[in-house]
PDB file of C-alpha atoms in Angstrom:
ATOM      1  CA  MET W   1       0.132   0.112   0.004  1.00 39.00           C
ATOM      2  CA  SER W   2       1.239   3.393  -0.965  1.00 45.00           C
ATOM      3  CA  GLY W   3       0.328   6.852   0.226  1.00 45.00           C
ATOM      4  CA  PRO W   4       0.749   9.032   3.432  1.00 43.00           C
ATOM      5  CA  GLN W   5       0.431   5.760   5.450  1.00 41.00           C
ATOM      6  CA  ALA W   6       3.482   4.053   3.940  1.00 45.00           C
ATOM      7  CA  GLU W   7       5.326   7.405   3.967  1.00 46.00           C
ATOM      8  CA  TRP W   8       4.677   7.508   7.688  1.00 45.00           C
ATOM      9  CA  SER W   9       5.597   4.027   8.177  1.00 78.00           C
ATOM     10  CA  GLN W  10       8.910   4.718   6.159  1.00 83.00           C
ATOM     11  CA  GLY W  11       9.648   7.600   8.694  1.00 87.00           C
ATOM     12  CA  ASP W  12       9.077   5.715  11.734  1.00 91.00           C
ATOM     13  CA  ARG W  13      11.556   3.226  10.640  1.00 92.00           C
ATOM     14  CA  ALA W  14      14.028   5.804   9.919  1.00 94.00           C
ATOM     15  CA  LEU W  15      13.604   7.495  13.354  1.00 95.00           C
ATOM     16  CA  ALA W  16      13.823   4.031  14.903  1.00 96.00           C
ATOM     17  CA  ALA W  17      16.924   3.179  13.023  1.00 97.00           C
ATOM     18  CA  GLY W  18      18.640   6.724  14.005  1.00 97.00           C
ATOM     19  CA  LYS W  19      17.449   6.300  17.523  1.00 97.00           C
ATOM     20  CA  LEU W  20      19.269   2.774  17.750  1.00 98.00           C
ATOM     21  CA  MET W  21      22.624   3.818  16.143  1.00 98.00           C
ATOM     22  CA  LEU W  22      22.636   6.914  18.294  1.00 98.00           C
ATOM     23  CA  ALA W  23      22.173   4.823  21.563  1.00 98.00           C
ATOM     24  CA  TRP W  24      24.920   2.277  20.310  1.00 98.00           C
ATOM     25  CA  VAL W  25      27.495   4.920  19.693  1.00 98.00           C
ATOM     26  CA  ALA W  26      26.508   6.753  22.920  1.00 98.00           C
ATOM     27  CA  LEU W  27      27.267   3.395  24.719  1.00 98.00           C
ATOM     28  CA  LEU W  28      30.548   3.071  23.108  1.00 98.00           C
ATOM     29  CA  TRP W  29      31.836   6.523  24.263  1.00 98.00           C
ATOM     30  CA  LEU W  30      30.394   5.877  27.647  1.00 98.00           C
ATOM     31  CA  LEU W  31      32.238   2.656  27.543  1.00 98.00           C
ATOM     32  CA  GLU W  32      35.420   4.521  26.820  1.00 98.00           C
ATOM     33  CA  VAL W  33      34.997   7.162  29.241  1.00 98.00           C
ATOM     34  CA  VAL W  34      34.627   4.539  31.839  1.00 98.00           C
ATOM     35  CA  ASP W  35      37.802   2.655  30.415  1.00 98.00           C
ATOM     36  CA  VAL W  36      39.728   6.018  30.895  1.00 97.00           C
ATOM     37  CA  ALA W  37      38.835   6.790  34.428  1.00 98.00           C
ATOM     38  CA  THR W  38      39.456   3.173  35.614  1.00 97.00           C
ATOM     39  CA  GLY W  39      42.987   3.380  34.218  1.00 97.00           C
ATOM     40  CA  HIS W  40      42.155   1.404  31.047  1.00 96.00           C
ATOM     41  CA  ALA W  41      40.765  -1.447  33.115  1.00 97.00           C
ATOM     42  CA  LEU W  42      38.414  -2.432  30.048  1.00 97.00           C
ATOM     43  CA  ASP W  43      41.128  -2.847  27.646  1.00 96.00           C
ATOM     44  CA  GLY W  44      41.857  -6.465  29.041  1.00 94.00           C
ATOM     45  CA  SER W  45      38.244  -7.288  27.500  1.00 96.00           C
ATOM     46  CA  GLY W  46      40.013  -7.429  24.033  1.00 97.00           C
ATOM     47  CA  VAL W  47      40.196 -10.828  22.356  1.00 98.00           C
ATOM     48  CA  THR W  48      43.816 -12.686  22.795  1.00 97.00           C
ATOM     49  CA  PRO W  49      44.019 -15.375  20.518  1.00 97.00           C
ATOM     50  CA  ARG W  50      43.530 -19.350  21.371  1.00 97.00           C
ATOM     51  CA  ASP W  51      43.245 -18.870  25.086  1.00 96.00           C
ATOM     52  CA  PRO W  52      40.240 -20.484  26.111  1.00 96.00           C
ATOM     53  CA  SER W  53      39.314 -18.154  28.679  1.00 96.00           C
ATOM     54  CA  GLU W  54      39.393 -15.319  26.393  1.00 96.00           C
ATOM     55  CA  LEU W  55      36.025 -16.631  24.666  1.00 97.00           C
ATOM     56  CA  VAL W  56      33.907 -14.743  26.955  1.00 97.00           C
ATOM     57  CA  ASP W  57      35.497 -11.356  25.466  1.00 97.00           C
ATOM     58  CA  VAL W  58      34.244 -12.315  21.815  1.00 98.00           C
ATOM     59  CA  VAL W  59      31.391 -10.273  22.129  1.00 98.00           C
ATOM     60  CA  PRO W  60      32.449  -7.346  24.623  1.00 98.00           C
ATOM     61  CA  SER W  61      35.368  -6.899  22.569  1.00 98.00           C
ATOM     62  CA  ALA W  62      33.221  -5.346  19.747  1.00 98.00           C
ATOM     63  CA  PHE W  63      32.015  -2.632  22.057  1.00 98.00           C
ATOM     64  CA  LEU W  64      35.537  -1.410  23.651  1.00 98.00           C
ATOM     65  CA  HIS W  65      38.303   0.620  22.024  1.00 98.00           C
ATOM     66  CA  PHE W  66      41.945   1.626  22.611  1.00 97.00           C
ATOM     67  CA  GLY W  67      41.654   5.309  23.193  1.00 97.00           C
ATOM     68  CA  PHE W  68      39.229   8.004  21.966  1.00 98.00           C
ATOM     69  CA  ALA W  69      41.125   8.395  18.513  1.00 97.00           C
ATOM     70  CA  HIS W  70      40.396   4.807  17.763  1.00 97.00           C
ATOM     71  CA  LEU W  71      36.699   5.293  18.984  1.00 98.00           C
ATOM     72  CA  ALA W  72      36.484   8.673  16.698  1.00 98.00           C
ATOM     73  CA  ALA W  73      37.650   7.080  13.698  1.00 97.00           C
ATOM     74  CA  ASN W  74      34.828   4.288  13.877  1.00 98.00           C
ATOM     75  CA  THR W  75      32.062   6.512  14.971  1.00 98.00           C
ATOM     76  CA  VAL W  76      31.079   7.868  11.833  1.00 98.00           C
ATOM     77  CA  PRO W  77      31.188   4.758   9.564  1.00 97.00           C
ATOM     78  CA  LEU W  78      29.200   2.757  12.188  1.00 98.00           C
ATOM     79  CA  LEU W  79      26.338   5.485  12.493  1.00 98.00           C
ATOM     80  CA  VAL W  80      26.072   5.597   8.725  1.00 97.00           C
ATOM     81  CA  LEU W  81      26.365   2.124   7.876  1.00 98.00           C
ATOM     82  CA  GLY W  82      24.351   1.099  10.760  1.00 98.00           C
ATOM     83  CA  PHE W  83      21.301   3.490  10.250  1.00 98.00           C
ATOM     84  CA  LEU W  84      21.270   2.228   6.736  1.00 97.00           C
ATOM     85  CA  ALA W  85      21.350  -1.381   7.371  1.00 97.00           C
ATOM     86  CA  ALA W  86      18.795  -0.799   9.999  1.00 96.00           C
ATOM     87  CA  LEU W  87      16.293   0.997   7.668  1.00 94.00           C
ATOM     88  CA  ALA W  88      14.845  -2.370   6.413  1.00 87.00           C
ATOM     89  CA  GLY W  89      14.000  -3.493  10.031  1.00 92.00           C
ATOM     90  CA  LEU W  90      15.345  -3.477  13.413  1.00 95.00           C
ATOM     91  CA  ARG W  91      14.937  -7.341  13.934  1.00 95.00           C
ATOM     92  CA  ARG W  92      17.061  -8.405  11.064  1.00 96.00           C
ATOM     93  CA  PHE W  93      19.710  -5.616  11.498  1.00 97.00           C
ATOM     94  CA  LEU W  94      20.075  -6.999  15.153  1.00 98.00           C
ATOM     95  CA  LEU W  95      20.465 -10.555  13.730  1.00 98.00           C
ATOM     96  CA  VAL W  96      23.025  -9.275  10.976  1.00 98.00           C
ATOM     97  CA  CYS W  97      24.749  -7.603  13.988  1.00 98.00           C
ATOM     98  CA  ALA W  98      24.796 -10.358  16.254  1.00 98.00           C
ATOM     99  CA  LEU W  99      26.278 -12.876  13.474  1.00 98.00           C
ATOM    100  CA  ILE W 100      28.777 -10.534  12.522  1.00 98.00           C
ATOM    101  CA  ILE W 101      30.086  -9.727  16.043  1.00 98.00           C
ATOM    102  CA  VAL W 102      30.377 -13.366  16.859  1.00 98.00           C
ATOM    103  CA  VAL W 103      31.864 -14.720  13.792  1.00 98.00           C
ATOM    104  CA  ASP W 104      34.236 -12.017  13.705  1.00 98.00           C
ATOM    105  CA  GLY W 105      35.200 -12.134  17.522  1.00 98.00           C
ATOM    106  CA  LEU W 106      35.514 -15.998  16.916  1.00 98.00           C
ATOM    107  CA  GLY W 107      37.592 -15.628  13.845  1.00 98.00           C
ATOM    108  CA  VAL W 108      40.069 -13.214  15.507  1.00 98.00           C
ATOM    109  CA  TRP W 109      40.310 -15.740  18.379  1.00 98.00           C
ATOM    110  CA  LEU W 110      41.454 -18.329  15.770  1.00 98.00           C
ATOM    111  CA  ILE W 111      43.796 -16.927  13.494  1.00 97.00           C
ATOM    112  CA  ALA W 112      44.970 -13.298  14.902  1.00 96.00           C
ATOM    113  CA  PRO W 113      48.696 -13.588  15.889  1.00 95.00           C
ATOM    114  CA  ALA W 114      49.827 -14.699  19.218  1.00 95.00           C
ATOM    115  CA  HIS W 115      50.239 -12.279  21.939  1.00 94.00           C
ATOM    116  CA  THR W 116      47.830  -9.669  20.612  1.00 96.00           C
ATOM    117  CA  ASN W 117      44.891  -8.069  21.944  1.00 97.00           C
ATOM    118  CA  THR W 118      41.999  -7.073  19.511  1.00 98.00           C
ATOM    119  CA  ALA W 119      38.969  -4.794  20.272  1.00 98.00           C
ATOM    120  CA  GLY W 120      36.648  -2.251  18.666  1.00 98.00           C
ATOM    121  CA  ALA W 121      33.799  -1.495  16.202  1.00 98.00           C
ATOM    122  CA  SER W 122      35.975  -1.998  13.024  1.00 97.00           C
ATOM    123  CA  GLY W 123      34.907  -5.637  12.502  1.00 98.00           C
ATOM    124  CA  VAL W 124      31.175  -4.768  12.874  1.00 98.00           C
ATOM    125  CA  ILE W 125      31.905  -1.903  10.196  1.00 98.00           C
ATOM    126  CA  PHE W 126      33.386  -4.086   7.624  1.00 98.00           C
ATOM    127  CA  GLY W 127      30.665  -6.513   8.239  1.00 98.00           C
ATOM    128  CA  LEU W 128      27.747  -3.908   7.739  1.00 98.00           C
ATOM    129  CA  PHE W 129      29.828  -2.596   4.563  1.00 98.00           C
ATOM    130  CA  GLY W 130      29.608  -6.199   2.976  1.00 98.00           C
ATOM    131  CA  PHE W 131      26.239  -6.716   4.074  1.00 98.00           C
ATOM    132  CA  LEU W 132      25.176  -3.472   2.288  1.00 97.00           C
ATOM    133  CA  LEU W 133      27.446  -3.993  -0.551  1.00 97.00           C
ATOM    134  CA  VAL W 134      25.627  -7.494  -1.607  1.00 97.00           C
ATOM    135  CA  SER W 135      22.241  -7.478  -0.059  1.00 96.00           C
ATOM    136  CA  GLY W 136      20.632  -5.323  -2.800  1.00 94.00           C
ATOM    137  CA  PHE W 137      22.117  -7.673  -5.442  1.00 95.00           C
ATOM    138  CA  VAL W 138      20.925 -10.761  -3.325  1.00 95.00           C
ATOM    139  CA  GLU W 139      17.586  -9.570  -3.193  1.00 94.00           C
ATOM    140  CA  ARG W 140      17.359  -7.841  -6.722  1.00 92.00           C
ATOM    141  CA  ARG W 141      16.406  -4.381  -5.281  1.00 92.00           C
ATOM    142  CA  ALA W 142      17.480  -1.751  -7.499  1.00 93.00           C
ATOM    143  CA  LEU W 143      17.416   0.770  -4.595  1.00 91.00           C
ATOM    144  CA  GLY W 144      19.743  -1.560  -2.702  1.00 92.00           C
ATOM    145  CA  VAL W 145      22.074  -1.940  -5.519  1.00 94.00           C
ATOM    146  CA  LEU W 146      22.314   1.787  -5.877  1.00 95.00           C
ATOM    147  CA  ALA W 147      22.948   1.859  -2.309  1.00 94.00           C
ATOM    148  CA  GLY W 148      25.830  -0.586  -2.382  1.00 95.00           C
ATOM    149  CA  VAL W 149      27.382   1.098  -5.497  1.00 95.00           C
ATOM    150  CA  LEU W 150      27.301   4.558  -3.491  1.00 96.00           C
ATOM    151  CA  ILE W 151      28.693   2.824  -0.216  1.00 96.00           C
ATOM    152  CA  ALA W 152      31.550   1.287  -2.085  1.00 96.00           C
ATOM    153  CA  ALA W 153      32.344   4.543  -3.763  1.00 96.00           C
ATOM    154  CA  VAL W 154      32.656   6.223  -0.590  1.00 95.00           C
ATOM    155  CA  TRP W 155      34.240   3.650   1.654  1.00 95.00           C
ATOM    156  CA  GLY W 156      35.457   1.349  -0.771  1.00 95.00           C
ATOM    157  CA  GLY W 157      39.176   2.732  -0.647  1.00 96.00           C
ATOM    158  CA  SER W 158      39.243   2.875   3.164  1.00 94.00           C
ATOM    159  CA  ILE W 159      37.662  -0.773   3.266  1.00 95.00           C
ATOM    160  CA  LEU W 160      40.585  -2.136   0.785  1.00 94.00           C
ATOM    161  CA  THR W 161      43.473  -0.378   2.921  1.00 94.00           C
ATOM    162  CA  GLY W 162      41.916  -1.784   6.255  1.00 96.00           C
ATOM    163  CA  LEU W 163      42.414  -5.423   4.646  1.00 95.00           C
ATOM    164  CA  ALA W 164      46.162  -4.754   3.843  1.00 94.00           C
ATOM    165  CA  PRO W 165      48.213  -7.115   5.926  1.00 92.00           C
ATOM    166  CA  THR W 166      51.103  -4.472   5.840  1.00 86.00           C
ATOM    167  CA  GLN W 167      49.490  -2.485   8.425  1.00 84.00           C
ATOM    168  CA  THR W 168      50.950  -2.278  11.906  1.00 85.00           C
ATOM    169  CA  GLY W 169      48.664  -2.078  14.998  1.00 88.00           C
ATOM    170  CA  VAL W 170      45.647  -3.040  12.983  1.00 92.00           C
ATOM    171  CA  SER W 171      43.765  -6.209  12.900  1.00 96.00           C
ATOM    172  CA  TRP W 172      43.543  -6.853   9.150  1.00 96.00           C
ATOM    173  CA  GLN W 173      42.143 -10.419  10.240  1.00 96.00           C
ATOM    174  CA  GLY W 174      39.276  -8.949  12.238  1.00 97.00           C
ATOM    175  CA  HIS W 175      38.410  -6.741   9.168  1.00 98.00           C
ATOM    176  CA  LEU W 176      38.446  -9.549   6.761  1.00 98.00           C
ATOM    177  CA  ILE W 177      36.359 -11.903   8.918  1.00 98.00           C
ATOM    178  CA  GLY W 178      34.093  -9.065   9.651  1.00 98.00           C
ATOM    179  CA  LEU W 179      33.554  -8.235   5.749  1.00 98.00           C
ATOM    180  CA  LEU W 180      33.047 -12.041   5.031  1.00 98.00           C
ATOM    181  CA  ALA W 181      30.370 -12.515   7.988  1.00 98.00           C
ATOM    182  CA  GLY W 182      28.647  -9.468   6.497  1.00 98.00           C
ATOM    183  CA  VAL W 183      28.323 -10.889   3.071  1.00 98.00           C
ATOM    184  CA  ALA W 184      27.157 -14.353   4.584  1.00 98.00           C
ATOM    185  CA  ALA W 185      24.440 -12.307   6.578  1.00 98.00           C
ATOM    186  CA  ALA W 186      23.095 -10.725   3.364  1.00 97.00           C
ATOM    187  CA  PHE W 187      22.587 -14.284   1.927  1.00 97.00           C
ATOM    188  CA  LEU W 188      21.220 -15.886   5.382  1.00 97.00           C
ATOM    189  CA  PHE W 189      19.007 -12.859   6.154  1.00 96.00           C
ATOM    190  CA  ARG W 190      17.934 -11.828   2.612  1.00 92.00           C
ATOM    191  CA  ARG W 191      14.311 -10.808   2.306  1.00 83.00           C
ATOM    192  CA  ARG W 192      11.699 -12.561   0.218  1.00 72.00           C
ATOM    193  CA  PRO W 193       9.715 -10.484  -2.376  1.00 59.00           C
ATOM    194  CA  GLU W 194       6.637 -10.824  -0.075  1.00 53.00           C
ATOM    195  CA  GLN W 195       8.774  -9.255   2.873  1.00 52.00           C
ATOM    196  CA  SER W 196       9.815  -6.537   0.841  1.00 49.00           C
ATOM    197  CA  ARG W 197       6.278  -5.621  -0.230  1.00 48.00           C
ATOM    198  CA  ALA W 198       4.995  -6.154   3.277  1.00 46.00           C
ATOM    199  CA  LEU W 199       7.438  -3.079   4.438  1.00 46.00           C
ATOM    200  CA  THR W 200       5.207  -0.645   2.454  1.00 41.00           C
ATOM    201  CA  ALA W 201       1.984  -1.546   4.391  1.00 38.00           C
ATOM    202  CA  PRO W 202       1.019   0.615   7.281  1.00 37.00           C
TER     203      PRO W 202
END
């Protein structure tokens, strides 16, 4: 159904997506304030590879950062990509993010270099990039394909740089696994044609 009711529904989705992402980012900043105030006590909750006791940090590590500069670099892409991904529905968005966070954290735990400590939202960012890049093609939605092309044009260079193994102090493994998890999520949580039509109903 089209008309004012459909437009209102789209506005509601945009408002909900915006509120969710603002709350997410606010939580990340609050956690970093707590981390600094406690002498970086939270930094130990990053993932150290192949230590069984570190498996409990797989999820928390995605919400922690090593300083405000690290967090600031992740804030804008997380806000924008998260907002765009959440527009199609918060339930699917949360499932996509949960998959990315868990797969990325486990992947880092398995293959990252020994004696490293990995944390940050960049794995989620790379995952959302991968999800948005291919979901339009998977679902055969023209608007989704256009969004994927635009996202690739804006962030594609940064994504490729983040995948380079030559960088120091950057977990290219976490970036790569996050990207692959996002692509997998686009297939696992793709909308059927009837679901796409239902999004226009009041």
